[in-house]
């Protein structure tokens, strides 16, 4: 009995000791699991509260890096710009900036030109990168795309330079001619000759200023504010009247034809100016005793019927390299011919902006020595209002929005020859 009791007591004591040891081992294991390790510091970083929400609403591309330079968080814009690849920051200068900021805690900012991915072109992507510490372990990189801002600034800078040059030429000519008139005051024939030249330069200056005003107006004004159904026949007749004297001087026959009683929706003054510019160019760049045709027709399009207005000439034509730039401001295919005709190089730029703001497009077909056909495609009145509302503003894009190559405009039956 005593032996059995002793054995039972010993077994109970052993069971209690085993339970205590097991409980201590479990507590030790749980505490060991909660202890931060070197691996967990690198692989399981946590963003400070609210940072994720702030990054999601930023317009800049955002990248958060940990101590091992691994990407903890990156916005979709960062991936689109090619900043992040395979979970790593792919731009070495930005990576070095992040390491320097992590070391000394200083905020750094730099502007870089990065190669553009997937375009096959040599264009650079201009960005502004700013690096700042985010807590004690993370680094925040914000990248702003400056490409479009730089492009617009370059366009504006070139525009100012071109305007200054174009204004300087006639103003300088007027100054020299006025001095010549004063020196030739005793020679009536010379005075008359110089006065005639002064009138020509004054007219060129007036035309340049007026076209600058027209270009500024079509860029800034909304054509839908004064939009109305406009008869195409009236636009054609107005364009012909505008160039009738010039065409008569060069014995150029002007012919109008196509579908009658068509209407487009838009600003009558702007549309008349755009078509008038095309007809005037056709007359100016056509040799004597040739033909300029204006034709209108309705064509089917997925978003609604469109009205095509084609102006065809038998002039000198346009080379392939010039067709890419003819809608740029102040660009001239033949500068010598432009000086003779008084052209400013703004007419086609005005055409492009007017048509684009009305929800349409302008295309060109041309071959050197065979002539050119410029085609305005505008939404027909009715569906035009919705299409023009959805069309983006052309803004200052002169480099990217050049003309589209199209096939020659098919001649329409029974044109009416206008004297």
PDB file of C-alpha atoms in Angstrom, residues 227-236 258-268 271 275 296-299 304-309 358 376-385 387:
ATOM      1  CA  UNK A 227     -23.145  77.423 -83.764  1.00  0.00           C
ATOM      2  CA  UNK A 228     -25.907  77.157 -86.333  1.00  0.00           C
ATOM      3  CA  UNK A 229     -26.769  75.084 -89.407  1.00  0.00           C
ATOM      4  CA  UNK A 230     -24.628  76.466 -92.230  1.00  0.00           C
ATOM      5  CA  UNK A 231     -25.406  75.882 -95.915  1.00  0.00           C
ATOM      6  CA  UNK A 232     -22.417  74.418 -97.720  1.00  0.00           C
ATOM      7  CA  UNK A 233     -23.459  76.128-100.958  1.00  0.00           C
ATOM      8  CA  UNK A 234     -23.137  79.512 -99.266  1.00  0.00           C
ATOM      9  CA  UNK A 235     -19.681  78.671 -97.906  1.00  0.00           C
ATOM     10  CA  UNK A 236     -18.519  77.664-101.386  1.00  0.00           C
ATOM     11  CA  UNK A 258     -21.271  68.109-106.069  1.00  0.00           C
ATOM     12  CA  UNK A 259     -24.320  67.456-103.925  1.00  0.00           C
ATOM     13  CA  UNK A 260     -26.575  70.451-103.375  1.00  0.00           C
ATOM     14  CA  UNK A 261     -28.442  71.553-100.235  1.00  0.00           C
ATOM     15  CA  UNK A 262     -25.961  70.197 -97.669  1.00  0.00           C
ATOM     16  CA  UNK A 263     -25.617  71.635 -94.184  1.00  0.00           C
ATOM     17  CA  UNK A 264     -22.942  71.509 -91.507  1.00  0.00           C
ATOM     18  CA  UNK A 265     -23.217  72.607 -87.886  1.00  0.00           C
ATOM     19  CA  UNK A 266     -20.828  75.221 -86.570  1.00  0.00           C
ATOM     20  CA  UNK A 267     -19.610  78.791 -86.574  1.00  0.00           C
ATOM     21  CA  UNK A 268     -20.290  80.275 -89.994  1.00  0.00           C
ATOM     22  CA  UNK A 271     -15.950  77.696 -91.496  1.00  0.00           C
ATOM     23  CA  UNK A 275     -12.633  77.030 -96.793  1.00  0.00           C
ATOM     24  CA  UNK A 296     -19.109  68.788-101.808  1.00  0.00           C
ATOM     25  CA  UNK A 297     -20.699  65.453-101.011  1.00  0.00           C
ATOM     26  CA  UNK A 298     -22.166  63.408 -98.161  1.00  0.00           C
ATOM     27  CA  UNK A 299     -20.315  60.294 -96.980  1.00  0.00           C
ATOM     28  CA  UNK A 304     -23.097  59.753 -88.434  1.00  0.00           C
ATOM     29  CA  UNK A 305     -22.997  61.202 -91.921  1.00  0.00           C
ATOM     30  CA  UNK A 306     -20.129  63.538 -92.768  1.00  0.00           C
ATOM     31  CA  UNK A 307     -19.863  66.319 -95.320  1.00  0.00           C
ATOM     32  CA  UNK A 308     -16.728  66.391 -97.450  1.00  0.00           C
ATOM     33  CA  UNK A 309     -15.561  69.618 -99.063  1.00  0.00           C
ATOM     34  CA  UNK A 358     -15.836  71.484 -85.177  1.00  0.00           C
ATOM     35  CA  UNK A 376     -12.430  69.073 -95.176  1.00  0.00           C
ATOM     36  CA  UNK A 377     -14.568  66.446 -93.481  1.00  0.00           C
ATOM     37  CA  UNK A 378     -17.175  67.938 -91.154  1.00  0.00           C
ATOM     38  CA  UNK A 379     -20.137  66.397 -89.307  1.00  0.00           C
ATOM     39  CA  UNK A 380     -23.440  67.029 -91.021  1.00  0.00           C
ATOM     40  CA  UNK A 381     -25.906  69.272 -89.211  1.00  0.00           C
ATOM     41  CA  UNK A 382     -27.990  67.148 -86.860  1.00  0.00           C
ATOM     42  CA  UNK A 383     -25.395  64.694 -85.590  1.00  0.00           C
ATOM     43  CA  UNK A 384     -22.698  67.352 -85.711  1.00  0.00           C
ATOM     44  CA  UNK A 385     -23.474  68.916 -82.345  1.00  0.00           C
ATOM     45  CA  UNK A 387     -19.584  64.949 -82.425  1.00  0.00           C
TER      46      UNK A 387
END
